Amino acid sequence: QRKNPFSNNDRLASKPVHTHRGDPTYGRPPEGSRTEQRGKDAHSHVGKEVEELCLIIRSTGEVGEDGHVSVTFGQLFETYVTISNKVVGILLRARKHGLVHFEGEMLWQGKDDDVIITLL
């Protein structure tokens, strides 16, 4: 980078020389950088999509005996795909945060249409 005519030497001097796995800044963009802001914006956007997915499940699903709202993957896919083509990824994120439950690692259109998705 020091030989690159497009790089800014001031920028190279401000970066830490080496970070190690134990360092809390390891794998993270510099604080206050545009990269950090883009990451925060992306995280916020995905959070909004997860909330929207939960609202769709609540509005299209049925309340079961346990009081939880459930919907089949096929029905959710048909409803949500008109909003976003990332329905499976958003479902996985929602499950990671404990907002929904469904059986299996991954859901596939057609094959898993009868899998029940429960809003927790």
CSV table of C-alpha atoms in Angstrom, one decimal:
chain,number,residue,atom,x,y,z
A,1,GLN,CA,0.0,0.0,0.0
A,2,ARG,CA,2.9,2.4,0.6
A,3,LYS,CA,3.8,2.1,-3.1
A,4,ASN,CA,0.2,2.6,-4.2
A,5,PRO,CA,-0.1,6.1,-5.8
A,6,PHE,CA,-3.8,6.2,-4.8
A,7,SER,CA,-3.3,5.5,-1.1
A,8,ASN,CA,-3.1,8.2,1.5
A,9,ASN,CA,0.0,7.9,3.7
A,10,ASP,CA,-1.8,9.7,6.6
A,11,ARG,CA,-4.5,7.0,6.5
A,12,LEU,CA,-1.9,4.2,6.8
A,13,ALA,CA,-0.2,5.9,9.8
A,14,SER,CA,-3.5,6.0,11.7
A,15,LYS,CA,-4.3,2.3,11.4
A,16,PRO,CA,-3.0,0.0,14.1
A,17,VAL,CA,-0.1,-2.1,13.1
A,18,HIS,CA,-1.5,-5.5,14.1
A,19,THR,CA,-4.5,-6.7,16.0
A,20,HIS,CA,-4.9,-10.1,17.6
A,21,ARG,CA,-7.9,-12.3,18.3
A,22,GLY,CA,-8.0,-11.3,22.0
A,23,ASP,CA,-8.1,-7.6,21.1
A,24,PRO,CA,-11.7,-6.2,21.4
A,25,THR,CA,-11.3,-4.3,18.1
A,26,TYR,CA,-10.3,-7.4,16.2
A,27,GLY,CA,-12.5,-7.9,13.1
A,28,ARG,CA,-14.3,-4.6,13.6
A,29,PRO,CA,-14.0,-1.4,11.5
A,30,PRO,CA,-12.3,1.6,13.1
A,31,GLU,CA,-14.7,3.5,15.4
A,32,GLY,CA,-16.4,6.4,13.7
A,33,SER,CA,-15.5,5.2,10.2
A,34,ARG,CA,-17.9,5.1,7.2
A,35,THR,CA,-17.6,1.3,7.3
A,36,GLU,CA,-18.8,1.2,10.9
A,37,GLN,CA,-21.8,3.4,9.9
A,38,ARG,CA,-22.7,1.2,7.0
A,39,GLY,CA,-22.6,-1.9,9.2
A,40,LYS,CA,-24.9,-0.1,11.7
A,41,ASP,CA,-27.3,0.9,9.0
A,42,ALA,CA,-27.4,-2.7,7.6
A,43,HIS,CA,-28.0,-4.1,11.0
A,44,SER,CA,-30.9,-1.6,11.5
A,45,HIS,CA,-32.4,-2.5,8.1
A,46,VAL,CA,-32.3,-6.2,8.8
A,47,GLY,CA,-33.9,-5.6,12.2
A,48,LYS,CA,-36.8,-3.7,10.5
A,49,GLU,CA,-37.3,-6.6,8.0
A,50,VAL,CA,-37.4,-9.1,10.9
A,51,GLU,CA,-40.1,-6.9,12.6
A,52,GLU,CA,-42.1,-6.8,9.3
A,53,LEU,CA,-41.9,-10.5,9.0
A,54,CYS,CA,-43.3,-11.0,12.5
A,55,LEU,CA,-46.1,-8.6,11.7
A,56,ILE,CA,-46.9,-10.6,8.5
A,57,ILE,CA,-46.9,-13.9,10.5
A,58,ARG,CA,-49.2,-12.3,13.1
A,59,SER,CA,-51.6,-11.1,10.4
A,60,THR,CA,-51.7,-14.2,8.2
A,61,GLY,CA,-51.3,-16.9,10.8
A,62,GLU,CA,-53.8,-18.5,13.2
A,63,VAL,CA,-53.7,-18.5,17.0
A,64,GLY,CA,-53.2,-22.1,18.3
A,65,GLU,CA,-54.3,-23.7,21.5
A,66,ASP,CA,-51.1,-22.6,23.2
A,67,GLY,CA,-51.8,-18.9,22.3
A,68,HIS,CA,-49.0,-18.6,19.8
A,69,VAL,CA,-49.6,-17.6,16.2
A,70,SER,CA,-48.6,-20.1,13.6
A,71,VAL,CA,-48.4,-20.2,9.8
A,72,THR,CA,-47.1,-22.7,7.3
A,73,PHE,CA,-44.0,-21.9,5.4
A,74,GLY,CA,-45.8,-22.2,2.0
A,75,GLN,CA,-48.5,-19.7,3.1
A,76,LEU,CA,-45.8,-17.3,4.5
A,77,PHE,CA,-43.7,-17.6,1.4
A,78,GLU,CA,-46.5,-16.8,-0.9
A,79,THR,CA,-47.4,-13.7,1.2
A,80,TYR,CA,-44.0,-12.4,2.0
A,81,VAL,CA,-42.2,-13.0,-1.3
A,82,THR,CA,-44.1,-10.1,-2.8
A,83,ILE,CA,-42.5,-7.9,-0.1
A,84,SER,CA,-39.0,-9.4,-0.2
A,85,ASN,CA,-37.2,-12.2,-1.8
A,86,LYS,CA,-35.1,-12.8,1.3
A,87,VAL,CA,-37.9,-14.6,3.3
A,88,VAL,CA,-35.7,-17.6,4.3
A,89,GLY,CA,-32.8,-15.5,5.4
A,90,ILE,CA,-35.0,-13.2,7.4
A,91,LEU,CA,-36.7,-16.3,9.0
A,92,LEU,CA,-33.3,-17.6,10.0
A,93,ARG,CA,-32.4,-14.3,11.6
A,94,ALA,CA,-35.7,-14.2,13.4
A,95,ARG,CA,-35.1,-17.7,14.8
A,96,LYS,CA,-31.6,-16.7,15.9
A,97,HIS,CA,-33.1,-13.9,18.0
A,98,GLY,CA,-35.7,-16.2,19.5
A,99,LEU,CA,-38.7,-14.6,17.7
A,100,VAL,CA,-39.9,-17.6,15.7
A,101,HIS,CA,-39.6,-21.4,15.8
A,102,PHE,CA,-39.6,-24.0,13.1
A,103,GLU,CA,-38.2,-27.5,12.6
A,104,GLY,CA,-35.1,-28.0,10.4
A,105,GLU,CA,-32.0,-26.2,9.5
A,106,MET,CA,-33.2,-24.6,6.3
A,107,LEU,CA,-36.5,-24.2,4.5
A,108,TRP,CA,-37.0,-24.9,0.8
A,109,GLN,CA,-39.9,-23.7,-1.3
A,110,GLY,CA,-42.1,-26.6,-2.4
A,111,LYS,CA,-40.3,-29.2,-0.2
A,112,ASP,CA,-41.0,-27.5,3.2
A,113,ASP,CA,-44.3,-25.8,2.4
A,114,ASP,CA,-46.1,-27.7,5.2
A,115,VAL,CA,-43.5,-26.8,7.9
A,116,ILE,CA,-45.2,-24.8,10.8
A,117,ILE,CA,-43.6,-21.5,11.7
A,118,THR,CA,-44.6,-20.3,15.2
A,119,LEU,CA,-44.3,-16.7,16.4
A,120,LEU,CA,-42.9,-16.8,19.9
